[in-house]
PDB file of C-alpha atoms in Angstrom:
ATOM      1  CA  MET A   1     -11.786 -18.708  14.006  1.00  0.00           C
ATOM      2  CA  LYS A   2      -8.161 -19.252  13.145  1.00  0.00           C
ATOM      3  CA  GLU A   3      -5.513 -18.768  15.817  1.00  0.00           C
ATOM      4  CA  ILE A   4      -3.173 -15.844  15.220  1.00  0.00           C
ATOM      5  CA  ILE A   5       0.520 -16.792  15.464  1.00  0.00           C
ATOM      6  CA  LYS A   6       2.618 -13.763  16.554  1.00  0.00           C
ATOM      7  CA  ILE A   7       6.275 -13.728  15.532  1.00  0.00           C
ATOM      8  CA  ASN A   8       8.374 -10.759  16.637  1.00  0.00           C
ATOM      9  CA  SER A   9      11.952 -11.500  15.684  1.00  0.00           C
ATOM     10  CA  VAL A  10      14.046 -12.988  12.864  1.00  0.00           C
ATOM     11  CA  ALA A  11      15.116 -15.787  15.263  1.00  0.00           C
ATOM     12  CA  GLU A  12      11.502 -16.790  15.903  1.00  0.00           C
ATOM     13  CA  VAL A  13      10.872 -17.061  12.146  1.00  0.00           C
ATOM     14  CA  HIS A  14      13.842 -19.372  11.769  1.00  0.00           C
ATOM     15  CA  SER A  15      12.699 -21.443  14.758  1.00  0.00           C
ATOM     16  CA  TYR A  16       9.147 -21.706  13.472  1.00  0.00           C
ATOM     17  CA  PHE A  17      10.303 -23.065  10.071  1.00  0.00           C
ATOM     18  CA  SER A  18      12.973 -25.306  11.680  1.00  0.00           C
ATOM     19  CA  LEU A  19      15.756 -23.381   9.905  1.00  0.00           C
ATOM     20  CA  GLU A  20      19.299 -22.984  11.153  1.00  0.00           C
ATOM     21  CA  LYS A  21      19.957 -20.016  13.383  1.00  0.00           C
ATOM     22  CA  PRO A  22      20.004 -16.689  11.515  1.00  0.00           C
ATOM     23  CA  LYS A  23      23.359 -15.192  10.567  1.00  0.00           C
ATOM     24  CA  HIS A  24      22.199 -11.731  11.405  1.00  0.00           C
ATOM     25  CA  PRO A  25      19.814 -10.900  14.359  1.00  0.00           C
ATOM     26  CA  LEU A  26      17.783  -8.283  12.484  1.00  0.00           C
ATOM     27  CA  ILE A  27      17.563  -9.418   8.853  1.00  0.00           C
ATOM     28  CA  SER A  28      17.274 -12.633   6.929  1.00  0.00           C
ATOM     29  CA  VAL A  29      16.671 -13.798   3.340  1.00  0.00           C
ATOM     30  CA  LEU A  30      14.512 -16.937   3.338  1.00  0.00           C
ATOM     31  CA  LYS A  31      14.233 -19.468   0.547  1.00  0.00           C
ATOM     32  CA  ILE A  32      11.851 -21.736   2.380  1.00  0.00           C
ATOM     33  CA  GLY A  33      11.080 -24.174  -0.385  1.00  0.00           C
ATOM     34  CA  ASP A  34       9.893 -27.545   0.969  1.00  0.00           C
ATOM     35  CA  ASN A  35       9.544 -26.181   4.498  1.00  0.00           C
ATOM     36  CA  TRP A  36       6.320 -24.480   3.380  1.00  0.00           C
ATOM     37  CA  ASN A  37       4.754 -27.876   2.733  1.00  0.00           C
ATOM     38  CA  GLN A  38       5.817 -29.299   6.089  1.00  0.00           C
ATOM     39  CA  ILE A  39       3.771 -26.754   8.049  1.00  0.00           C
ATOM     40  CA  GLY A  40       0.095 -26.258   7.796  1.00  0.00           C
ATOM     41  CA  LEU A  41       0.406 -22.554   6.988  1.00  0.00           C
ATOM     42  CA  GLU A  42      -3.237 -22.338   5.877  1.00  0.00           C
ATOM     43  CA  ASN A  43      -4.434 -23.352   9.356  1.00  0.00           C
ATOM     44  CA  PHE A  44      -3.324 -20.117  11.004  1.00  0.00           C
ATOM     45  CA  LYS A  45      -3.114 -16.340  10.644  1.00  0.00           C
ATOM     46  CA  TYR A  46       0.236 -14.658  11.237  1.00  0.00           C
ATOM     47  CA  SER A  47       1.245 -11.333  12.710  1.00  0.00           C
ATOM     48  CA  LEU A  48       4.956 -10.478  12.135  1.00  0.00           C
ATOM     49  CA  GLY A  49       6.658  -7.673  13.953  1.00  0.00           C
ATOM     50  CA  LEU A  50       8.952  -7.399  10.931  1.00  0.00           C
ATOM     51  CA  TYR A  51       9.030  -5.791   7.507  1.00  0.00           C
ATOM     52  CA  HIS A  52       8.348  -8.461   4.907  1.00  0.00           C
ATOM     53  CA  ILE A  53       9.297  -8.286   1.211  1.00  0.00           C
ATOM     54  CA  SER A  54       8.568 -11.400  -0.897  1.00  0.00           C
ATOM     55  CA  LEU A  55       9.014 -12.432  -4.498  1.00  0.00           C
ATOM     56  CA  LYS A  56       6.417 -15.090  -5.086  1.00  0.00           C
ATOM     57  CA  ASP A  57       7.235 -17.485  -7.955  1.00  0.00           C
ATOM     58  CA  ASN A  58       5.650 -20.945  -8.128  1.00  0.00           C
ATOM     59  CA  CYS A  59       5.246 -21.033  -4.370  1.00  0.00           C
ATOM     60  CA  ALA A  60       2.921 -23.720  -2.976  1.00  0.00           C
ATOM     61  CA  PHE A  61       1.194 -21.070  -0.907  1.00  0.00           C
ATOM     62  CA  THR A  62      -0.169 -17.612  -1.663  1.00  0.00           C
ATOM     63  CA  ILE A  63      -1.493 -14.747   0.398  1.00  0.00           C
ATOM     64  CA  LYS A  64      -5.264 -15.171   0.644  1.00  0.00           C
ATOM     65  CA  ASN A  65      -7.319 -13.119  -1.797  1.00  0.00           C
ATOM     66  CA  TYR A  66      -4.212 -12.754  -3.944  1.00  0.00           C
ATOM     67  CA  GLY A  67      -5.447 -11.430  -7.306  1.00  0.00           C
ATOM     68  CA  ARG A  68      -4.436 -11.256 -10.928  1.00  0.00           C
ATOM     69  CA  ASN A  69      -6.098  -9.781 -13.962  1.00  0.00           C
ATOM     70  CA  SER A  70      -5.209  -9.384 -17.681  1.00  0.00           C
ATOM     71  CA  TYR A  71      -3.104  -6.306 -16.991  1.00  0.00           C
ATOM     72  CA  ASP A  72      -0.671  -8.200 -14.730  1.00  0.00           C
ATOM     73  CA  TYR A  73       2.715  -9.586 -15.630  1.00  0.00           C
ATOM     74  CA  GLN A  74       2.788 -13.382 -14.989  1.00  0.00           C
ATOM     75  CA  GLU A  75       6.477 -13.993 -14.437  1.00  0.00           C
ATOM     76  CA  GLY A  76       6.672 -13.130 -10.774  1.00  0.00           C
ATOM     77  CA  SER A  77       4.904 -11.074  -8.061  1.00  0.00           C
ATOM     78  CA  MET A  78       6.157  -9.103  -5.108  1.00  0.00           C
ATOM     79  CA  ILE A  79       4.230  -8.268  -1.917  1.00  0.00           C
ATOM     80  CA  PHE A  80       5.264  -5.923   0.830  1.00  0.00           C
ATOM     81  CA  MET A  81       4.028  -5.933   4.475  1.00  0.00           C
ATOM     82  CA  ALA A  82       4.802  -3.599   7.357  1.00  0.00           C
ATOM     83  CA  PRO A  83       5.153  -4.897  10.875  1.00  0.00           C
ATOM     84  CA  ASP A  84       2.055  -6.245  12.736  1.00  0.00           C
ATOM     85  CA  GLN A  85      -0.145  -6.694   9.620  1.00  0.00           C
ATOM     86  CA  ILE A  86      -2.148  -9.906   9.567  1.00  0.00           C
ATOM     87  CA  MET A  87      -1.276 -12.499   6.888  1.00  0.00           C
ATOM     88  CA  GLU A  88      -3.377 -15.516   5.923  1.00  0.00           C
ATOM     89  CA  PHE A  89      -2.271 -18.204   3.469  1.00  0.00           C
ATOM     90  CA  GLU A  90      -3.977 -20.690   1.202  1.00  0.00           C
ATOM     91  CA  ARG A  91      -2.455 -23.635  -0.654  1.00  0.00           C
ATOM     92  CA  GLN A  92      -2.083 -23.751  -4.396  1.00  0.00           C
ATOM     93  CA  ASN A  93      -1.791 -26.828  -6.643  1.00  0.00           C
ATOM     94  CA  ILE A  94       1.693 -26.194  -7.964  1.00  0.00           C
ATOM     95  CA  ASN A  95       4.209 -28.930  -8.593  1.00  0.00           C
ATOM     96  CA  THR A  96       7.243 -26.843  -9.500  1.00  0.00           C
ATOM     97  CA  THR A  97       9.924 -25.708  -7.070  1.00  0.00           C
ATOM     98  CA  ASP A  98       9.518 -22.312  -5.501  1.00  0.00           C
ATOM     99  CA  GLN A  99      12.090 -19.999  -6.969  1.00  0.00           C
ATOM    100  CA  GLY A 100      11.150 -16.929  -4.926  1.00  0.00           C
ATOM    101  CA  TRP A 101      12.498 -15.445  -1.740  1.00  0.00           C
ATOM    102  CA  THR A 102      11.539 -13.409   1.277  1.00  0.00           C
ATOM    103  CA  VAL A 103      13.441 -10.616   3.004  1.00  0.00           C
ATOM    104  CA  MET A 104      12.396 -10.100   6.590  1.00  0.00           C
ATOM    105  CA  PHE A 105      13.998  -7.375   8.738  1.00  0.00           C
ATOM    106  CA  HIS A 106      13.270  -5.895  12.107  1.00  0.00           C
ATOM    107  CA  PRO A 107      12.489  -2.173  12.383  1.00  0.00           C
ATOM    108  CA  ASP A 108      15.513  -1.764  14.701  1.00  0.00           C
ATOM    109  CA  LEU A 109      17.746  -2.489  11.706  1.00  0.00           C
ATOM    110  CA  ILE A 110      16.892   0.832  10.048  1.00  0.00           C
ATOM    111  CA  ARG A 111      15.630   2.859  13.019  1.00  0.00           C
ATOM    112  CA  LYS A 112      18.673   5.268  13.231  1.00  0.00           C
ATOM    113  CA  SER A 113      19.240   5.421   9.506  1.00  0.00           C
ATOM    114  CA  GLU A 114      17.950   7.739   6.776  1.00  0.00           C
ATOM    115  CA  LEU A 115      15.889   4.837   5.482  1.00  0.00           C
ATOM    116  CA  GLY A 116      14.212   4.549   8.871  1.00  0.00           C
ATOM    117  CA  LYS A 117      13.169   8.220   8.632  1.00  0.00           C
ATOM    118  CA  LYS A 118      11.486   7.739   5.277  1.00  0.00           C
ATOM    119  CA  ILE A 119      10.288   4.131   5.273  1.00  0.00           C
ATOM    120  CA  GLU A 120       6.697   5.344   5.499  1.00  0.00           C
ATOM    121  CA  GLN A 121       7.125   7.058   2.131  1.00  0.00           C
ATOM    122  CA  PHE A 122       7.171   3.594   0.524  1.00  0.00           C
ATOM    123  CA  SER A 123       3.349   3.434   0.451  1.00  0.00           C
ATOM    124  CA  PHE A 124       3.201  -0.044  -1.076  1.00  0.00           C
ATOM    125  CA  PHE A 125       3.799  -1.518   2.376  1.00  0.00           C
ATOM    126  CA  GLU A 126       0.164  -0.615   3.005  1.00  0.00           C
ATOM    127  CA  TYR A 127      -1.225  -1.946  -0.231  1.00  0.00           C
ATOM    128  CA  ALA A 128      -3.572  -4.957  -0.152  1.00  0.00           C
ATOM    129  CA  SER A 129      -2.277  -8.313  -1.290  1.00  0.00           C
ATOM    130  CA  ASN A 130      -4.210  -8.096  -4.571  1.00  0.00           C
ATOM    131  CA  GLU A 131      -2.302  -4.950  -5.420  1.00  0.00           C
ATOM    132  CA  ALA A 132       0.964  -6.819  -5.684  1.00  0.00           C
ATOM    133  CA  LEU A 133       3.870  -5.741  -7.931  1.00  0.00           C
ATOM    134  CA  HIS A 134       4.018  -7.951 -11.012  1.00  0.00           C
ATOM    135  CA  LEU A 135       7.500  -8.186 -12.501  1.00  0.00           C
ATOM    136  CA  SER A 136       8.930  -8.871 -15.909  1.00  0.00           C
ATOM    137  CA  ASN A 137      11.923 -11.226 -16.206  1.00  0.00           C
ATOM    138  CA  ASP A 138      14.450  -8.363 -16.300  1.00  0.00           C
ATOM    139  CA  GLU A 139      12.876  -6.669 -13.292  1.00  0.00           C
ATOM    140  CA  ARG A 140      12.911  -9.887 -11.329  1.00  0.00           C
ATOM    141  CA  THR A 141      16.590 -10.345 -12.135  1.00  0.00           C
ATOM    142  CA  THR A 142      17.309  -6.807 -10.883  1.00  0.00           C
ATOM    143  CA  VAL A 143      15.641  -7.228  -7.494  1.00  0.00           C
ATOM    144  CA  THR A 144      16.972 -10.707  -6.975  1.00  0.00           C
ATOM    145  CA  GLU A 145      20.572  -9.577  -7.549  1.00  0.00           C
ATOM    146  CA  ILE A 146      20.117  -6.891  -4.906  1.00  0.00           C
ATOM    147  CA  VAL A 147      18.752  -9.372  -2.428  1.00  0.00           C
ATOM    148  CA  GLN A 148      21.672 -11.715  -3.134  1.00  0.00           C
ATOM    149  CA  LYS A 149      24.064  -8.851  -2.269  1.00  0.00           C
ATOM    150  CA  ILE A 150      22.227  -8.345   1.027  1.00  0.00           C
ATOM    151  CA  GLU A 151      22.465 -12.089   1.832  1.00  0.00           C
ATOM    152  CA  LYS A 152      26.155 -12.174   0.894  1.00  0.00           C
ATOM    153  CA  GLU A 153      26.890  -9.163   3.070  1.00  0.00           C
ATOM    154  CA  TYR A 154      25.425 -10.526   6.298  1.00  0.00           C
ATOM    155  CA  SER A 155      26.689 -14.034   5.609  1.00  0.00           C
ATOM    156  CA  GLY A 156      30.351 -12.949   5.574  1.00  0.00           C
ATOM    157  CA  ASN A 157      32.418 -11.395   8.336  1.00  0.00           C
ATOM    158  CA  ILE A 158      30.258  -8.686   9.733  1.00  0.00           C
ATOM    159  CA  ASP A 159      32.241  -5.469  10.388  1.00  0.00           C
ATOM    160  CA  THR A 160      31.562  -1.778  11.010  1.00  0.00           C
ATOM    161  CA  HIS A 161      30.503  -1.258   7.355  1.00  0.00           C
ATOM    162  CA  SER A 162      28.101  -4.207   7.148  1.00  0.00           C
ATOM    163  CA  GLN A 163      25.013  -2.492   8.469  1.00  0.00           C
ATOM    164  CA  THR A 164      25.465   0.557   6.233  1.00  0.00           C
ATOM    165  CA  ILE A 165      25.869  -1.640   3.138  1.00  0.00           C
ATOM    166  CA  ILE A 166      22.884  -3.807   4.043  1.00  0.00           C
ATOM    167  CA  ILE A 167      20.648  -0.754   4.564  1.00  0.00           C
ATOM    168  CA  SER A 168      21.878   0.884   1.402  1.00  0.00           C
ATOM    169  CA  ASN A 169      20.958  -2.221  -0.598  1.00  0.00           C
ATOM    170  CA  LEU A 170      17.526  -2.374   1.141  1.00  0.00           C
ATOM    171  CA  GLU A 171      16.908   1.198   0.094  1.00  0.00           C
ATOM    172  CA  LEU A 172      18.063   0.424  -3.443  1.00  0.00           C
ATOM    173  CA  LEU A 173      15.669  -2.490  -3.591  1.00  0.00           C
ATOM    174  CA  LEU A 174      12.800  -0.303  -2.450  1.00  0.00           C
ATOM    175  CA  ASN A 175      13.635   2.454  -4.885  1.00  0.00           C
ATOM    176  CA  TYR A 176      13.635  -0.046  -7.789  1.00  0.00           C
ATOM    177  CA  CYS A 177      10.235  -1.224  -6.562  1.00  0.00           C
ATOM    178  CA  VAL A 178       8.978   2.397  -6.741  1.00  0.00           C
ATOM    179  CA  ARG A 179      10.172   2.509 -10.380  1.00  0.00           C
ATOM    180  CA  PHE A 180       8.500  -0.790 -11.221  1.00  0.00           C
ATOM    181  CA  TYR A 181       5.225   0.231  -9.567  1.00  0.00           C
ATOM    182  CA  ASP A 182       5.273   3.381 -11.698  1.00  0.00           C
ATOM    183  CA  ARG A 183       5.664   1.153 -14.763  1.00  0.00           C
ATOM    184  CA  GLN A 184       2.758  -0.962 -13.557  1.00  0.00           C
ATOM    185  CA  PHE A 185       0.519   2.043 -13.073  1.00  0.00           C
ATOM    186  CA  TYR A 186       1.483   3.153 -16.594  1.00  0.00           C
ATOM    187  CA  THR A 187       0.833  -0.198 -18.266  1.00  0.00           C
ATOM    188  CA  ARG A 188      -2.543  -0.431 -16.511  1.00  0.00           C
ATOM    189  CA  THR A 189      -3.822   2.877 -17.903  1.00  0.00           C
ATOM    190  CA  ASN A 190      -7.167   1.492 -19.006  1.00  0.00           C
ATOM    191  CA  LEU A 191      -7.783  -0.243 -15.695  1.00  0.00           C
ATOM    192  CA  ASN A 192      -6.732   2.832 -13.810  1.00  0.00           C
ATOM    193  CA  LYS A 193      -9.158   4.988 -15.763  1.00  0.00           C
ATOM    194  CA  ASP A 194     -11.955   2.582 -14.903  1.00  0.00           C
ATOM    195  CA  ILE A 195     -11.105   2.863 -11.221  1.00  0.00           C
ATOM    196  CA  ALA A 196     -10.881   6.685 -11.484  1.00  0.00           C
ATOM    197  CA  GLY A 197     -14.270   6.740 -13.231  1.00  0.00           C
ATOM    198  CA  ASN A 198     -15.827   4.455 -10.550  1.00  0.00           C
ATOM    199  CA  PHE A 199     -14.378   6.778  -7.865  1.00  0.00           C
ATOM    200  CA  LYS A 200     -16.089   9.793  -9.394  1.00  0.00           C
ATOM    201  CA  LYS A 201     -19.343   7.798  -9.626  1.00  0.00           C
ATOM    202  CA  LEU A 202     -18.946   6.756  -5.992  1.00  0.00           C
ATOM    203  CA  LEU A 203     -18.723  10.378  -4.833  1.00  0.00           C
ATOM    204  CA  LYS A 204     -21.784  11.333  -6.884  1.00  0.00           C
ATOM    205  CA  GLU A 205     -23.844   8.466  -5.478  1.00  0.00           C
ATOM    206  CA  TYR A 206     -22.666   9.193  -1.934  1.00  0.00           C
ATOM    207  CA  TYR A 207     -24.168  12.699  -2.045  1.00  0.00           C
ATOM    208  CA  SER A 208     -27.241  11.740  -4.098  1.00  0.00           C
ATOM    209  CA  GLN A 209     -28.089   9.253  -1.383  1.00  0.00           C
ATOM    210  CA  ASN A 210     -27.358  11.821   1.322  1.00  0.00           C
ATOM    211  CA  LYS A 211     -24.900   9.582   3.118  1.00  0.00           C
ATOM    212  CA  GLN A 212     -22.970  12.668   4.238  1.00  0.00           C
ATOM    213  CA  ILE A 213     -25.788  13.485   6.643  1.00  0.00           C
ATOM    214  CA  GLU A 214     -25.122  10.328   8.665  1.00  0.00           C
ATOM    215  CA  LEU A 215     -21.506   9.565   7.838  1.00  0.00           C
ATOM    216  CA  GLY A 216     -20.002  12.989   7.226  1.00  0.00           C
ATOM    217  CA  ILE A 217     -17.756  13.847   4.267  1.00  0.00           C
ATOM    218  CA  PRO A 218     -16.484  10.703   2.543  1.00  0.00           C
ATOM    219  CA  THR A 219     -13.085   9.489   3.834  1.00  0.00           C
ATOM    220  CA  VAL A 220     -10.244   8.047   1.822  1.00  0.00           C
ATOM    221  CA  LYS A 221     -10.635   4.787   3.729  1.00  0.00           C
ATOM    222  CA  TYR A 222     -14.344   4.621   2.867  1.00  0.00           C
ATOM    223  CA  CYS A 223     -13.692   5.214  -0.825  1.00  0.00           C
ATOM    224  CA  GLY A 224     -10.949   2.538  -0.925  1.00  0.00           C
ATOM    225  CA  GLU A 225     -13.135  -0.077   0.803  1.00  0.00           C
ATOM    226  CA  ALA A 226     -16.091   0.773  -1.513  1.00  0.00           C
ATOM    227  CA  LEU A 227     -13.889   0.202  -4.543  1.00  0.00           C
ATOM    228  CA  ASN A 228     -12.242  -2.877  -3.070  1.00  0.00           C
ATOM    229  CA  ILE A 229      -8.729  -1.443  -3.083  1.00  0.00           C
ATOM    230  CA  SER A 230      -6.543  -0.094  -0.269  1.00  0.00           C
ATOM    231  CA  ALA A 231      -6.646   3.612   0.529  1.00  0.00           C
ATOM    232  CA  LYS A 232      -2.934   3.992  -0.226  1.00  0.00           C
ATOM    233  CA  TYR A 233      -3.222   2.285  -3.576  1.00  0.00           C
ATOM    234  CA  LEU A 234      -6.237   4.428  -4.588  1.00  0.00           C
ATOM    235  CA  SER A 235      -4.367   7.619  -3.693  1.00  0.00           C
ATOM    236  CA  ASP A 236      -1.234   6.577  -5.561  1.00  0.00           C
ATOM    237  CA  LEU A 237      -3.277   5.517  -8.619  1.00  0.00           C
ATOM    238  CA  LEU A 238      -5.153   8.781  -8.733  1.00  0.00           C
ATOM    239  CA  ARG A 239      -1.995  10.751  -8.296  1.00  0.00           C
ATOM    240  CA  LYS A 240      -0.325   9.012 -11.198  1.00  0.00           C
ATOM    241  CA  GLU A 241      -3.378   9.572 -13.345  1.00  0.00           C
ATOM    242  CA  THR A 242      -4.375  13.093 -12.346  1.00  0.00           C
ATOM    243  CA  GLY A 243      -1.594  14.665 -10.189  1.00  0.00           C
ATOM    244  CA  GLN A 244      -3.875  14.688  -7.145  1.00  0.00           C
ATOM    245  CA  GLY A 245      -4.504  12.172  -4.393  1.00  0.00           C
ATOM    246  CA  THR A 246      -7.845  10.926  -3.124  1.00  0.00           C
ATOM    247  CA  GLN A 247      -8.280  13.542  -0.429  1.00  0.00           C
ATOM    248  CA  ASP A 248      -7.738  16.345  -2.950  1.00  0.00           C
ATOM    249  CA  HIS A 249     -10.342  14.879  -5.234  1.00  0.00           C
ATOM    250  CA  ILE A 250     -12.836  14.542  -2.451  1.00  0.00           C
ATOM    251  CA  HIS A 251     -12.316  18.091  -1.372  1.00  0.00           C
ATOM    252  CA  GLN A 252     -12.508  19.399  -4.939  1.00  0.00           C
ATOM    253  CA  TYR A 253     -15.801  17.588  -5.518  1.00  0.00           C
ATOM    254  CA  ILE A 254     -17.273  18.977  -2.356  1.00  0.00           C
ATOM    255  CA  ILE A 255     -16.134  22.537  -3.140  1.00  0.00           C
ATOM    256  CA  GLU A 256     -17.787  22.377  -6.525  1.00  0.00           C
ATOM    257  CA  LYS A 257     -21.035  21.384  -4.801  1.00  0.00           C
ATOM    258  CA  ALA A 258     -20.566  24.163  -2.294  1.00  0.00           C
ATOM    259  CA  LYS A 259     -20.107  26.743  -5.021  1.00  0.00           C
ATOM    260  CA  ASN A 260     -23.461  25.767  -6.550  1.00  0.00           C
ATOM    261  CA  LYS A 261     -25.174  26.021  -3.203  1.00  0.00           C
ATOM    262  CA  LEU A 262     -23.618  29.403  -2.368  1.00  0.00           C
ATOM    263  CA  LEU A 263     -24.812  30.903  -5.678  1.00  0.00           C
ATOM    264  CA  ASN A 264     -28.162  29.267  -5.902  1.00  0.00           C
ATOM    265  CA  SER A 265     -29.524  29.456  -2.348  1.00  0.00           C
ATOM    266  CA  THR A 266     -29.813  31.841   0.530  1.00  0.00           C
ATOM    267  CA  LYS A 267     -28.469  29.384   3.090  1.00  0.00           C
ATOM    268  CA  SER A 268     -25.611  30.556   5.265  1.00  0.00           C
ATOM    269  CA  ALA A 269     -22.111  29.139   4.815  1.00  0.00           C
ATOM    270  CA  SER A 270     -22.531  27.211   8.023  1.00  0.00           C
ATOM    271  CA  GLU A 271     -25.765  25.583   6.855  1.00  0.00           C
ATOM    272  CA  ILE A 272     -24.156  24.648   3.612  1.00  0.00           C
ATOM    273  CA  ALA A 273     -21.168  23.156   5.476  1.00  0.00           C
ATOM    274  CA  TYR A 274     -23.490  20.945   7.615  1.00  0.00           C
ATOM    275  CA  SER A 275     -25.503  19.868   4.476  1.00  0.00           C
ATOM    276  CA  LEU A 276     -22.271  18.750   2.813  1.00  0.00           C
ATOM    277  CA  GLY A 277     -21.247  16.588   5.798  1.00  0.00           C
ATOM    278  CA  PHE A 278     -18.861  18.875   7.659  1.00  0.00           C
ATOM    279  CA  GLU A 279     -19.031  18.632  11.447  1.00  0.00           C
ATOM    280  CA  TYR A 280     -17.324  21.977  11.867  1.00  0.00           C
ATOM    281  CA  PRO A 281     -18.075  24.986   9.505  1.00  0.00           C
ATOM    282  CA  GLN A 282     -14.646  26.358  10.247  1.00  0.00           C
ATOM    283  CA  TYR A 283     -13.074  23.295   8.540  1.00  0.00           C
ATOM    284  CA  PHE A 284     -15.308  23.760   5.524  1.00  0.00           C
ATOM    285  CA  SER A 285     -14.255  27.430   5.272  1.00  0.00           C
ATOM    286  CA  LYS A 286     -10.603  26.478   5.552  1.00  0.00           C
ATOM    287  CA  ILE A 287     -10.825  23.938   2.701  1.00  0.00           C
ATOM    288  CA  PHE A 288     -12.896  26.327   0.581  1.00  0.00           C
ATOM    289  CA  LYS A 289     -10.386  29.152   0.954  1.00  0.00           C
ATOM    290  CA  LYS A 290      -7.518  26.749   0.190  1.00  0.00           C
ATOM    291  CA  LYS A 291      -9.169  25.664  -3.076  1.00  0.00           C
ATOM    292  CA  THR A 292     -10.496  29.063  -4.189  1.00  0.00           C
ATOM    293  CA  SER A 293      -8.416  31.677  -2.384  1.00  0.00           C
ATOM    294  CA  MET A 294     -11.686  33.115  -1.020  1.00  0.00           C
ATOM    295  CA  SER A 295     -13.886  32.446   1.972  1.00  0.00           C
ATOM    296  CA  PRO A 296     -17.425  31.108   1.158  1.00  0.00           C
ATOM    297  CA  ASN A 297     -18.980  34.472   1.867  1.00  0.00           C
ATOM    298  CA  GLU A 298     -16.375  36.277  -0.279  1.00  0.00           C
ATOM    299  CA  TYR A 299     -17.039  33.880  -3.125  1.00  0.00           C
ATOM    300  CA  ARG A 300     -20.793  34.479  -2.846  1.00  0.00           C
ATOM    301  CA  LEU A 301     -20.397  38.267  -2.802  1.00  0.00           C
ATOM    302  CA  ASN A 302     -17.861  38.431  -5.629  1.00  0.00           C
ATOM    303  CA  LEU A 303     -19.772  36.176  -8.050  1.00  0.00           C
ATOM    304  CA  ASN A 304     -23.157  37.639  -7.292  1.00  0.00           C
TER     305      ASN A 304
END
């Protein structure tokens, strides 16, 4: 089992890669280049207490299980990691010089800012590594110019405006990434439809095999793992395609099954709730009323 290297500060990152001391204690832009080859990165796993945004371009290493398919742009790829996620690297046979970069920043940098309040809204920090953002040349230029502004700001004379400007540029970078992910979802329409179709098939098989009796109603996490994508990515994909997230689709599927049972059996609402995988009938009734504006019993009476 590989040892997990824990790194909790920007200074520790610079020390680990034998870089000069950071110019700012809470943020750094790294262009590691040859230093990647000097360290056996593939021999360890890493846990960083930092936010991590990387543009990967001809790098000698890649995040393990990093994936591409025919829908992906090939010019460059971005990955995003929240603090304390585990990273594992593997070496690639690439002879060209790495032209990418990594922005690492400590949560304390944004903790009291508006960005700190909404950082969790940028759901791509919880995507899997094979759900990276693949950029065109123009998009890569856009994000790189923003990162250069961040680096220039903390490399100069830091004053009372520096932190505000750095955080503003970080937020601008993330907002552009939201736009580019939207483009990626759009350009992958056929692939997304395949995933959406497999998701519907998954729900059907789940109930046809009576898994709800043992496991309860299917969770977003279960669906993501069964489809080999992260829960956040699945929800975002479905929302782009249909306007509803994974949880809404699961509930809608269950309610449709509940309607059939209510109208075609004499079982009580509680019995139907248990048969559908609900631990508490009250929760079933709450979801049913939210979706239909009626309680299960009211629905049965009105339609019968």
